Amino acid sequence: MAEWLMISELAMNKVKAANRQNQASHRGNDVSALQIHRKIALDSAKRLILSPLSSLMTIVVIAVSLLLPALLFGLNENLQSILLEFQNSARITLFLDNSVSESQGQKVSDDLLTDNTIQSAIYVSATKALEEFSLSSGLGEVLRSLSSNPLPAAVIITPATLNTREVNALSQRLETISEVDFIQLDSQWINRLSALSDLISIVGQLLAAIVITGLFFIIGNTIKLSIENRRQEIQVIKLVGGTDIYIARPFLYTGLLFGILGGSVAVFLQLIILIMLNGSLQELIQLYSSNFELRGFGFFNSLSLVITGALVGWLGAFLASFRYIRGVNP
Amino acid sequence: MIKINKLSKRYGDGQDALTNINFEIGKGEMSFVTGHSGAGKSTLLKLILAIEKPSGGDLIVNGLNLNKLSRREIPYHRRKIGTVFQDHQLLTDRTVFENVLLPLEISGFPVEDAKRRVRAALDKVGLLKKEKIFPAALSGGEQQRVGIARAVVNRPSIILADEPTGNLDPNLSAEVMKVFEQFKNVGVSLLVASHDTSLIKTLNYRVIHLDHGRMVNDIGISNE
Ligand SMILES: Nc1ncnc2c1ncn2[C@@H]1O[C@H](COP(=O)(O)OP(=O)(O)OP(=O)(O)O)[C@@H](O)[C@H]1O
Ligand SMILES: [Mg+2]
């Protein structure tokens, strides 16, 4: 070993001289232990750029695949929040017979308050109903010109329970009251919406599972191709003692990058879709609630989309690279 | 360091590349392997490097029986061996410096130390000035020397060289042999496959002569 040191010393002196000569042009080769990962990541990025078309294709495929379930989940989150808002105010409206007088109507309402399955009962006379309607609709002039009031008097009930079966039982009892013409159960459409939301959620989950499986194959295939392209390089690294993990590292970064970029493009596409739909969406939402805000497409949802992409990309690359690297032998 | 006992290798197509090979190379010993083209020289080195599996017999390298080597252990086994390949096996998209750095990079060597070693190894083969050049821009002999630098940079306990002087002129060949002798003198075991009988004669090391995969007149160490 002493000899080696001597030779090394000798070499170092020459090296110093050589370094002085080309100091200006000397860069690169600076691989510090902490920079190795950064170097590999940059290298992977460079390779993506070197074949821009196929990289772009992969990224767009990942983006669109992620976008579909993401849109469904986003839509569902909004449905859920609408449901939540309305479930707190599930109402039953009892429309009274035209023959029922105001005092009779008020009495029906007061009697109902004694029922402990009813939280509140408010009597709305036909006149008041017309007043409110002309205000909210802006059709005041038209309505005032009518000779008689087309609206019936009503009792608006908030059940003490949100349980569908109990609410249904209550409404059946209410229907038997003689003063009542017909009843309207506001929770009916809530139930339908809730069922729809459940369906969307299941479809979304199924779609997500299918899409993620598909992405594993797509990313796996991309990684397989780039392993094929670098077959010779892998053989050389194996010959001088490189482990599979060492060889896999750049491919894992490639998968990770594809995933992150795919997720980011998905967020971008989602944004474009939201902007395009913005007008009609607002209108639709206004029909249900005045203080409703679109949710499910905010920062955290976008972040989770990118993170999902990154995880799927990395895992897809992980599964593929070890399988195919194992098959490359010198 | 290398113990070979009744070793044989038959390739998948039924080709007998090696039959009943027996020899031993101790610490600080250097041996040549000669023989006609197709005699089995490269096959022998490939077996030692665990690139191919023996069909019969035992191969003990650094105290490890290669028949018992698991897939996982192979890279670590190869790291202890510096190999000069007949077809160079350089990475075309890396510079000379990066090619020689590769074995150190793989084993996670401290960076500053690694750079020093790479330059020392390049200096040994006279390629210090070409460190930033890509292999494609080098002559055959220069590529071969990069391969030699890469084989020794890790300071392995065993060096295998397959036709290391195949593309070199007599002067450079003698230089390379001097480098090998330096390693031998610090305790490294070397096995050099070569056609170059005139060079081998001038050196007087033990020569293992292969003929159609069989050993004929192992000349032994005549002098040192
Ligand atoms: N992968 C392989 N599959 C099948 N046969 C092989 C394989 N590699 C080598 N052989 C055969 O084994 C025999 C020995 O080959 P080897 O490469 O060891 O010869 P060599 O002595 O190195 O020749 P050269 O001097 O030309 O390099 C040859 O007959 C060759 O055809
Ligand atoms: Mg050969």
Coordinates of C-alpha atoms and ligand atoms in Angstrom, one line a residue:
Chain A
M1 CA 0.0 0.0 0.0
A2 CA 2.9 2.3 0.7
E3 CA 3.9 2.1 -2.9
W4 CA 0.4 3.0 -3.9
L5 CA 0.6 6.1 -1.8
M6 CA 3.8 7.1 -3.4
I7 CA 2.4 6.6 -6.9
S8 CA -0.7 8.6 -5.8
E9 CA 1.5 11.4 -4.5
L10 CA 3.3 11.5 -7.8
A11 CA 0.1 11.5 -9.7
M12 CA -1.3 14.3 -7.5
N13 CA 1.5 16.6 -8.3
K14 CA 0.9 16.1 -12.0
V15 CA -2.8 16.5 -11.4
K16 CA -2.3 19.8 -9.7
A17 CA -0.3 21.0 -12.7
A18 CA -2.9 19.8 -15.1
N19 CA -5.6 21.5 -13.1
R20 CA -3.8 24.8 -13.1
Q21 CA -3.7 24.5 -16.9
N22 CA -7.3 24.0 -17.5
Q23 CA -8.8 25.7 -14.4
A24 CA -11.1 27.8 -16.5
S25 CA -12.6 25.0 -18.5
H26 CA -12.8 22.8 -15.4
R27 CA -16.2 22.1 -14.2
G28 CA -18.4 18.9 -13.9
N29 CA -16.9 15.9 -12.1
D30 CA -18.0 17.6 -8.9
V31 CA -20.0 14.8 -7.4
S32 CA -20.4 15.3 -3.6
A33 CA -22.1 12.6 -1.7
L34 CA -25.2 14.7 -1.0
Q35 CA -25.4 15.8 -4.6
I36 CA -25.6 12.3 -6.0
H37 CA -29.3 12.1 -5.8
R38 CA -29.7 15.6 -7.3
K39 CA -27.4 14.7 -10.1
I40 CA -29.4 11.5 -10.9
A41 CA -32.6 13.5 -10.7
L42 CA -31.3 16.1 -13.1
D43 CA -30.0 13.4 -15.3
S44 CA -33.4 11.8 -15.5
A45 CA -35.0 15.2 -16.3
K46 CA -32.5 15.7 -19.1
R47 CA -33.4 12.3 -20.6
L48 CA -37.1 13.3 -20.5
I49 CA -36.3 16.4 -22.5
L50 CA -34.1 14.5 -24.9
S51 CA -37.1 12.6 -26.2
P52 CA -39.7 15.3 -25.8
L53 CA -42.5 13.8 -27.9
S54 CA -42.7 10.4 -26.2
S55 CA -42.2 12.0 -22.8
L56 CA -45.1 14.5 -23.5
M57 CA -47.3 11.6 -24.6
T58 CA -46.7 9.7 -21.4
I59 CA -47.3 12.8 -19.3
V60 CA -50.5 13.6 -21.1
V61 CA -51.8 10.1 -20.8
I62 CA -51.0 10.2 -17.0
A63 CA -52.7 13.6 -16.7
V64 CA -55.9 12.6 -18.5
S65 CA -56.1 9.3 -16.6
L66 CA -55.8 11.1 -13.3
L67 CA -58.1 13.9 -14.3
L68 CA -61.2 11.7 -14.9
P69 CA -61.5 10.3 -11.4
A70 CA -60.4 13.6 -9.9
L71 CA -63.3 15.4 -11.6
L72 CA -65.7 12.8 -10.3
F73 CA -64.4 13.1 -6.8
G74 CA -64.5 16.9 -7.0
L75 CA -68.1 16.8 -8.3
N76 CA -69.0 14.5 -5.5
E77 CA -67.5 16.6 -2.8
N78 CA -69.7 19.5 -4.0
L79 CA -72.7 17.2 -4.0
Q80 CA -71.9 16.2 -0.5
S81 CA -71.6 19.7 0.7
I82 CA -75.0 20.6 -0.9
L83 CA -76.5 17.6 0.9
L84 CA -75.0 18.5 4.2
E85 CA -76.4 22.0 4.0
F86 CA -79.9 20.8 3.1
Q87 CA -80.0 17.9 5.4
N88 CA -79.9 20.3 8.3
S89 CA -83.0 21.9 7.0
A90 CA -85.0 19.0 5.6
R91 CA -88.4 20.3 5.4
I92 CA -92.0 19.1 5.0
T93 CA -94.4 21.6 3.5
L94 CA -98.1 21.0 4.2
F95 CA -100.2 22.8 1.7
L96 CA -103.6 23.5 3.2
D97 CA -107.0 23.3 1.6
N98 CA -108.3 26.6 0.2
S99 CA -111.3 26.3 2.4
V100 CA -109.2 26.5 5.6
S101 CA -109.3 29.9 7.2
E102 CA -106.2 31.7 8.6
S103 CA -107.1 31.0 12.2
Q104 CA -107.8 27.3 11.4
G105 CA -104.5 27.1 9.7
Q106 CA -102.7 28.7 12.6
K107 CA -104.3 26.2 14.9
V108 CA -103.2 23.3 12.8
S109 CA -99.7 24.6 13.0
D110 CA -99.8 25.1 16.8
D111 CA -101.2 21.6 17.3
L112 CA -98.4 20.1 15.4
L113 CA -95.8 21.7 17.7
T114 CA -96.9 19.4 20.4
D115 CA -95.7 16.4 18.4
N116 CA -92.2 15.6 19.6
T117 CA -91.0 14.3 16.2
I118 CA -91.5 17.9 15.0
Q119 CA -88.9 20.5 15.7
S120 CA -90.7 23.5 14.4
A121 CA -93.9 24.4 12.5
I122 CA -94.4 27.8 10.9
Y123 CA -97.7 28.9 9.4
V124 CA -97.5 30.8 6.2
S125 CA -100.8 32.4 5.1
A126 CA -101.7 32.6 1.4
T127 CA -101.2 36.4 1.5
K128 CA -97.8 36.1 3.1
A129 CA -96.8 33.4 0.6
L130 CA -97.7 35.7 -2.3
E131 CA -95.8 38.6 -0.7
E132 CA -92.7 36.6 -0.4
F133 CA -93.0 35.1 -3.8
S134 CA -93.4 38.4 -5.5
L135 CA -90.4 39.7 -3.7
S136 CA -88.1 36.8 -4.5
S137 CA -89.3 36.4 -8.1
G138 CA -89.4 40.1 -9.0
L139 CA -92.8 39.5 -10.5
G140 CA -94.6 41.7 -8.1
E141 CA -96.4 43.8 -10.7
V142 CA -97.7 40.8 -12.5
L143 CA -98.9 39.1 -9.4
R144 CA -100.6 42.1 -8.0
S145 CA -102.6 42.4 -11.2
L146 CA -104.1 39.0 -10.6
S147 CA -107.7 39.1 -9.2
S148 CA -107.2 36.2 -6.9
N149 CA -104.2 34.7 -5.0
P150 CA -103.1 31.5 -6.8
L151 CA -101.0 30.3 -3.8
P152 CA -102.3 28.1 -1.0
A153 CA -101.6 28.7 2.7
A154 CA -98.9 26.3 4.1
V155 CA -97.4 25.0 7.2
I156 CA -93.6 24.5 7.0
I157 CA -92.3 21.8 9.2
T158 CA -88.8 20.9 10.3
P159 CA -88.7 17.3 11.6
A160 CA -86.8 16.6 14.8
T161 CA -85.0 13.8 13.0
L162 CA -83.1 13.3 9.8
N163 CA -83.7 9.6 9.7
T164 CA -85.4 8.8 6.4
R165 CA -87.7 6.2 7.8
E166 CA -88.9 8.4 10.6
V167 CA -89.4 11.3 8.3
N168 CA -91.4 9.1 6.0
A169 CA -93.6 7.9 8.9
L170 CA -94.1 11.5 10.0
S171 CA -95.1 12.6 6.5
Q172 CA -97.6 9.7 6.3
R173 CA -99.3 10.8 9.5
L174 CA -99.3 14.5 8.3
E175 CA -101.1 13.5 5.1
T176 CA -104.1 12.2 7.1
I177 CA -104.8 15.6 8.7
S178 CA -108.1 16.8 7.1
E179 CA -107.1 20.4 6.5
V180 CA -104.1 19.3 4.5
D181 CA -104.5 19.3 0.7
F182 CA -101.2 17.7 -0.1
I183 CA -97.7 17.5 1.4
Q184 CA -94.3 18.0 -0.2
L185 CA -91.3 16.2 1.2
D186 CA -88.2 18.3 0.5
S187 CA -86.1 15.4 1.6
Q188 CA -87.1 13.3 -1.4
W189 CA -84.7 15.0 -3.7
I190 CA -82.1 15.0 -1.0
N191 CA -82.5 11.2 -0.9
R192 CA -82.2 11.0 -4.7
L193 CA -79.1 13.3 -4.6
S194 CA -77.6 11.2 -1.8
A195 CA -78.1 8.0 -3.8
L196 CA -76.6 9.7 -6.9
S197 CA -73.6 10.9 -4.8
D198 CA -73.1 7.3 -3.5
L199 CA -73.1 6.1 -7.1
I200 CA -70.7 8.7 -8.2
S201 CA -68.4 7.9 -5.3
I202 CA -68.4 4.2 -6.2
V203 CA -67.9 4.9 -9.9
G204 CA -65.1 7.2 -9.0
Q205 CA -63.4 4.7 -6.8
L206 CA -63.7 2.0 -9.4
L207 CA -62.4 4.3 -12.1
A208 CA -59.5 5.3 -9.9
A209 CA -58.6 1.7 -9.3
I210 CA -58.8 0.9 -13.0
V211 CA -56.9 4.1 -14.0
I212 CA -54.1 3.4 -11.4
T213 CA -53.7 -0.1 -12.6
G214 CA -53.5 1.1 -16.2
L215 CA -51.0 3.7 -15.2
F216 CA -48.8 1.1 -13.6
F217 CA -48.7 -0.7 -17.0
I218 CA -48.1 2.5 -19.0
I219 CA -45.3 3.7 -16.7
G220 CA -44.0 0.2 -16.5
N221 CA -43.8 0.0 -20.3
T222 CA -42.1 3.4 -20.5
I223 CA -39.5 2.3 -18.0
K224 CA -39.1 -1.0 -19.8
L225 CA -38.4 0.8 -23.1
S226 CA -35.8 3.1 -21.5
I227 CA -34.2 0.1 -19.8
E228 CA -34.0 -1.5 -23.2
N229 CA -32.4 1.6 -24.6
R230 CA -29.8 1.6 -21.9
R231 CA -29.2 -2.1 -21.9
Q232 CA -25.5 -1.7 -22.7
E233 CA -25.0 0.8 -20.0
I234 CA -26.7 -1.4 -17.5
Q235 CA -24.6 -4.4 -18.5
V236 CA -21.4 -2.3 -17.9
I237 CA -22.6 -1.1 -14.5
K238 CA -23.4 -4.7 -13.6
L239 CA -19.9 -5.8 -14.7
V240 CA -18.2 -3.5 -12.4
G241 CA -20.4 -4.4 -9.4
G242 CA -23.4 -2.1 -9.6
T243 CA -26.4 -3.4 -7.6
D244 CA -29.9 -3.5 -9.0
I245 CA -30.8 -0.7 -6.6
Y246 CA -28.0 1.5 -7.9
I247 CA -29.1 0.8 -11.5
A248 CA -32.8 1.4 -10.7
R249 CA -32.3 4.8 -9.1
P250 CA -32.4 6.9 -12.3
F251 CA -35.5 5.0 -13.5
L252 CA -37.2 5.6 -10.2
Y253 CA -36.6 9.3 -10.7
T254 CA -37.9 9.0 -14.2
G255 CA -41.1 7.5 -12.9
L256 CA -41.4 10.0 -10.1
L257 CA -40.9 12.9 -12.6
F258 CA -43.5 11.5 -15.0
G259 CA -45.9 11.2 -12.1
I260 CA -45.4 14.7 -10.8
L261 CA -45.6 16.2 -14.2
G262 CA -48.6 14.2 -15.1
G263 CA -50.3 15.2 -11.9
S264 CA -49.4 18.9 -12.5
V265 CA -50.8 18.8 -16.0
A266 CA -54.0 17.2 -14.6
V267 CA -54.3 20.1 -12.2
F268 CA -53.8 22.5 -15.0
L269 CA -56.5 20.8 -17.2
Q270 CA -58.9 20.8 -14.3
L271 CA -58.4 24.5 -13.9
I272 CA -59.1 25.1 -17.6
I273 CA -62.3 22.9 -17.4
L274 CA -63.5 24.9 -14.3
I275 CA -62.9 28.2 -15.9
M276 CA -64.8 27.1 -19.0
L277 CA -67.7 25.8 -17.0
N278 CA -67.6 28.6 -14.5
G279 CA -70.7 30.5 -15.8
S280 CA -73.1 27.6 -16.1
L281 CA -71.8 26.1 -12.9
Q282 CA -72.6 29.3 -10.9
E283 CA -76.1 29.4 -12.3
L284 CA -76.7 25.8 -11.4
I285 CA -75.4 26.3 -7.9
Q286 CA -77.5 29.4 -7.4
L287 CA -80.6 27.3 -8.0
Y288 CA -79.8 25.3 -4.9
S289 CA -78.2 27.7 -2.5
S290 CA -77.3 31.3 -2.4
N291 CA -74.2 31.0 -0.2
F292 CA -72.7 28.0 -1.9
E293 CA -69.0 27.8 -2.8
L294 CA -67.4 25.5 -5.3
R295 CA -65.1 23.1 -3.5
G296 CA -63.1 20.0 -4.2
F297 CA -60.8 21.7 -6.6
G298 CA -58.7 23.8 -4.2
F299 CA -55.1 23.7 -3.2
F300 CA -55.2 20.5 -1.2
N301 CA -57.1 18.6 -3.8
S302 CA -54.6 19.8 -6.4
L303 CA -51.7 18.8 -4.2
S304 CA -53.2 15.4 -3.6
L305 CA -53.6 14.9 -7.3
V306 CA -49.9 15.7 -7.8
I307 CA -48.9 13.5 -4.9
T308 CA -51.0 10.6 -6.3
G309 CA -49.3 11.0 -9.6
A310 CA -45.9 11.0 -7.9
L311 CA -46.7 7.9 -5.9
V312 CA -48.1 6.0 -8.9
G313 CA -45.2 7.1 -11.1
W314 CA -42.6 6.0 -8.5
L315 CA -44.3 2.7 -7.7
G316 CA -44.9 1.9 -11.3
A317 CA -41.2 2.5 -12.0
F318 CA -40.2 0.6 -9.0
L319 CA -42.2 -2.5 -10.0
A320 CA -41.0 -2.4 -13.6
S321 CA -37.4 -1.5 -13.1
F322 CA -36.5 -4.3 -10.7
R323 CA -38.3 -6.8 -13.0
Y324 CA -36.5 -5.7 -16.1
I325 CA -33.1 -4.8 -14.7
R326 CA -33.0 -8.4 -13.3
G327 CA -33.3 -9.6 -16.9
V328 CA -30.4 -7.6 -18.2
N329 CA -27.3 -9.7 -17.8
P330 CA -23.8 -9.1 -19.1
Chain B
M1 CA -7.0 -15.8 -3.8
I2 CA -8.3 -17.8 -6.8
K3 CA -8.6 -21.6 -6.4
I4 CA -9.9 -23.6 -9.3
N5 CA -10.7 -27.2 -9.0
K6 CA -11.9 -29.6 -11.8
L7 CA -13.7 -26.7 -13.3
S8 CA -15.7 -27.2 -16.5
K9 CA -18.0 -25.1 -18.5
R10 CA -20.5 -26.2 -21.2
Y11 CA -22.5 -23.5 -22.9
G12 CA -26.2 -24.0 -23.4
D13 CA -25.7 -25.1 -27.0
G14 CA -23.6 -28.1 -25.9
Q15 CA -20.3 -26.3 -26.6
D16 CA -17.6 -27.4 -24.2
A17 CA -15.7 -24.2 -23.5
L18 CA -13.6 -25.5 -20.6
T19 CA -12.8 -29.0 -19.3
N20 CA -11.1 -30.0 -16.1
I21 CA -9.3 -26.8 -15.2
N22 CA -7.2 -26.9 -12.1
F23 CA -4.9 -24.1 -10.9
E24 CA -4.4 -21.7 -8.0
I25 CA -3.3 -18.1 -7.9
G26 CA -2.1 -16.8 -4.5
K27 CA -1.8 -13.3 -3.1
G28 CA 0.7 -11.3 -5.0
E29 CA 0.9 -13.8 -7.9
M30 CA 0.5 -13.0 -11.6
S31 CA -0.4 -15.6 -14.2
F32 CA -1.0 -15.5 -17.9
V33 CA -3.6 -17.5 -19.8
T34 CA -2.9 -18.2 -23.5
G35 CA -4.4 -20.2 -26.2
H36 CA -5.9 -20.0 -29.7
S37 CA -9.0 -18.0 -30.4
G38 CA -11.9 -19.9 -28.9
A39 CA -9.7 -21.8 -26.5
G40 CA -11.7 -20.6 -23.5
K41 CA -9.7 -17.7 -22.1
S42 CA -12.6 -15.3 -21.8
T43 CA -14.9 -18.0 -20.5
L44 CA -12.4 -18.6 -17.7
L45 CA -12.5 -15.0 -16.7
K46 CA -16.3 -14.8 -17.0
L47 CA -16.6 -17.7 -14.6
I48 CA -14.3 -16.0 -12.1
L49 CA -16.4 -12.8 -12.4
A50 CA -19.6 -14.8 -12.0
I51 CA -20.9 -13.7 -15.4
E52 CA -21.3 -17.4 -16.3
K53 CA -22.0 -20.3 -14.0
P54 CA -19.7 -23.3 -13.9
S55 CA -21.1 -26.6 -15.2
G56 CA -18.9 -28.5 -12.9
G57 CA -16.1 -28.2 -10.4
D58 CA -15.3 -25.5 -7.8
L59 CA -14.2 -22.0 -8.1
I60 CA -13.1 -20.3 -4.9
V61 CA -12.4 -16.6 -5.1
N62 CA -11.4 -14.5 -2.1
G63 CA -12.5 -17.4 0.0
L64 CA -15.9 -17.6 -1.5
N65 CA -17.2 -20.6 -3.3
L66 CA -18.9 -19.1 -6.4
N67 CA -21.3 -22.1 -6.6
K68 CA -22.8 -20.8 -3.4
L69 CA -22.9 -17.2 -4.4
S70 CA -26.5 -15.8 -4.4
R71 CA -27.7 -13.2 -6.9
R72 CA -27.5 -10.5 -4.3
E73 CA -23.9 -11.2 -3.5
I74 CA -22.6 -11.0 -7.1
P75 CA -22.2 -7.2 -7.3
Y76 CA -20.1 -7.2 -4.1
H77 CA -18.1 -10.1 -5.4
R78 CA -17.3 -8.2 -8.6
R79 CA -16.3 -5.0 -6.7
K80 CA -13.4 -6.9 -5.3
I81 CA -12.2 -7.7 -8.8
G82 CA -10.8 -5.2 -11.2
T83 CA -11.5 -6.4 -14.8
V84 CA -10.1 -5.2 -18.1
F85 CA -12.6 -6.5 -20.8
Q86 CA -11.6 -7.7 -24.2
D87 CA -14.2 -5.3 -25.7
H88 CA -13.5 -2.5 -23.2
Q89 CA -17.1 -2.1 -22.0
L90 CA -16.9 1.6 -21.6
L91 CA -20.0 3.9 -21.2
T92 CA -20.2 5.9 -24.4
D93 CA -22.2 8.8 -22.9
R94 CA -19.7 9.4 -20.0
T95 CA -16.4 11.0 -20.1
V96 CA -13.1 9.2 -19.5
F97 CA -13.1 10.6 -16.0
E98 CA -16.7 9.4 -15.3
N99 CA -16.0 6.0 -16.7
V100 CA -13.1 5.5 -14.4
L101 CA -15.1 7.0 -11.5
L102 CA -17.9 4.4 -12.0
P103 CA -16.6 1.6 -9.7
L104 CA -16.0 4.2 -6.9
E105 CA -19.4 5.8 -7.5
I106 CA -21.1 2.5 -7.3
S107 CA -19.5 1.6 -3.9
G108 CA -20.3 5.1 -2.5
F109 CA -16.7 6.2 -2.2
P110 CA -16.0 9.6 -0.5
V111 CA -16.0 12.1 -3.4
E112 CA -12.8 14.0 -2.9
D113 CA -10.9 10.8 -2.3
A114 CA -12.5 9.2 -5.4
K115 CA -11.5 12.1 -7.6
R116 CA -7.9 11.8 -6.4
R117 CA -7.9 8.1 -7.1
V118 CA -9.4 8.5 -10.6
R119 CA -6.7 11.0 -11.5
A120 CA -4.0 8.7 -10.1
A121 CA -5.3 5.8 -12.1
L122 CA -5.6 7.9 -15.3
D123 CA -2.1 9.1 -14.8
K124 CA -0.8 5.5 -14.5
V125 CA -2.1 4.8 -18.0
G126 CA -1.0 8.2 -19.4
L127 CA -4.5 9.5 -20.0
L128 CA -4.7 12.4 -17.5
K129 CA -5.0 15.0 -20.2
K130 CA -8.0 13.1 -21.8
E131 CA -10.2 13.0 -18.7
K132 CA -13.0 15.1 -20.2
I133 CA -13.1 13.3 -23.5
F134 CA -15.8 10.8 -24.5
P135 CA -14.6 7.2 -25.3
A136 CA -15.8 7.5 -28.9
A137 CA -13.1 10.1 -29.5
L138 CA -10.3 7.9 -28.3
S139 CA -8.2 5.4 -30.2
G140 CA -8.6 1.7 -29.6
G141 CA -5.5 1.6 -27.5
E142 CA -6.6 4.6 -25.4
Q143 CA -10.0 3.0 -24.8
Q144 CA -8.2 -0.1 -23.6
R145 CA -6.1 2.0 -21.2
V146 CA -9.3 3.7 -19.9
G147 CA -10.5 0.1 -19.2
I148 CA -7.3 -0.6 -17.3
A149 CA -7.6 2.6 -15.3
R150 CA -11.1 1.6 -14.3
A151 CA -10.0 -1.9 -13.4
V152 CA -7.4 -0.6 -10.9
V153 CA -9.1 2.5 -9.5
N154 CA -10.9 0.5 -6.8
R155 CA -7.6 -1.0 -5.6
P156 CA -9.0 -4.5 -6.0
S157 CA -7.4 -7.6 -4.5
I158 CA -7.7 -9.4 -7.8
I159 CA -7.2 -8.1 -11.3
L160 CA -8.5 -9.9 -14.4
A161 CA -7.4 -8.7 -17.8
D162 CA -8.7 -10.0 -21.1
E163 CA -6.2 -9.1 -23.9
P164 CA -5.2 -5.8 -22.1
T165 CA -2.5 -5.2 -24.7
G166 CA -4.5 -6.3 -27.8
N167 CA -4.5 -2.8 -29.2
L168 CA -1.3 -1.4 -27.8
D169 CA 2.1 -1.0 -29.4
P170 CA 5.1 -2.8 -27.7
N171 CA 6.1 0.3 -25.7
L172 CA 2.6 0.8 -24.3
S173 CA 2.2 -2.9 -23.7
A174 CA 5.4 -2.9 -21.6
E175 CA 4.1 0.2 -19.7
V176 CA 0.8 -1.6 -18.9
M177 CA 2.7 -4.7 -17.8
K178 CA 4.7 -2.5 -15.4
V179 CA 1.5 -1.1 -14.0
F180 CA 0.3 -4.7 -13.4
E181 CA 3.6 -5.6 -11.8
Q182 CA 3.3 -2.7 -9.4
F183 CA 0.0 -4.1 -8.3
K184 CA 1.4 -7.6 -8.0
N185 CA 4.2 -6.2 -5.8
V186 CA 1.6 -4.8 -3.3
G187 CA -0.1 -8.1 -3.0
V188 CA -2.7 -8.1 -5.8
S189 CA -3.4 -11.4 -7.6
L190 CA -3.5 -11.1 -11.4
L191 CA -4.8 -13.3 -14.2
V192 CA -4.0 -12.0 -17.7
A193 CA -5.4 -13.5 -20.8
S194 CA -3.3 -12.8 -23.8
H195 CA -2.3 -13.8 -27.3
D196 CA 0.8 -11.8 -27.1
T197 CA 3.4 -14.6 -26.8
S198 CA 6.4 -12.4 -27.4
L199 CA 5.4 -10.2 -24.5
I200 CA 4.6 -13.1 -22.3
K201 CA 8.1 -14.6 -23.0
T202 CA 9.9 -11.4 -22.0
L203 CA 8.1 -11.5 -18.7
N204 CA 8.6 -15.0 -17.5
Y205 CA 5.5 -15.5 -15.4
R206 CA 3.5 -18.7 -15.1
V207 CA 1.6 -19.4 -18.2
I208 CA -1.6 -21.5 -18.3
H209 CA -2.0 -22.7 -21.8
L210 CA -5.5 -23.6 -23.0
D211 CA -6.3 -25.8 -26.0
H212 CA -9.9 -26.3 -26.8
G213 CA -10.8 -25.7 -23.2
R214 CA -8.2 -28.0 -21.7
M215 CA -5.0 -27.1 -19.9
V216 CA -1.8 -28.2 -21.7
N217 CA 1.6 -27.8 -20.1
D218 CA 1.1 -25.4 -17.3
I219 CA 4.6 -23.8 -17.5
G220 CA 4.7 -22.7 -13.9
I221 CA 6.7 -19.8 -12.5
S222 CA 10.1 -20.0 -14.1
N223 CA 11.6 -17.0 -12.5
E224 CA 10.5 -13.8 -10.8
Ligands
LIG1 N1 -22.2 -17.2 -24.6 C1 -21.8 -18.2 -25.3 N2 -22.6 -19.2 -25.7 C2 -22.2 -20.3 -26.4 N3 -20.9 -20.5 -26.7 C3 -20.0 -19.6 -26.3 C4 -20.4 -18.4 -25.6 N4 -19.3 -17.7 -25.3 C5 -18.2 -18.4 -25.8 N5 -18.7 -19.5 -26.4 C6 -17.8 -20.6 -27.0 O1 -16.9 -21.0 -26.1 C7 -15.6 -21.2 -26.7 C8 -14.6 -20.4 -25.9 O2 -14.8 -19.0 -26.1 P1 -14.0 -17.8 -25.4 O3 -14.7 -16.6 -25.7 O4 -13.8 -18.2 -24.0 O5 -12.6 -17.9 -26.2 P2 -11.3 -17.1 -26.1 O6 -10.2 -18.0 -25.8 O7 -11.6 -15.9 -25.2 O8 -11.1 -16.6 -27.6 P3 -10.5 -15.2 -28.2 O9 -9.1 -15.3 -28.1 O10 -11.0 -15.1 -29.6 O11 -11.1 -14.1 -27.3 C9 -15.7 -20.8 -28.1 O12 -15.8 -21.9 -28.9 C10 -17.0 -20.0 -28.2 O13 -17.7 -20.2 -29.4
MG2 MG -11.7 -13.9 -25.5

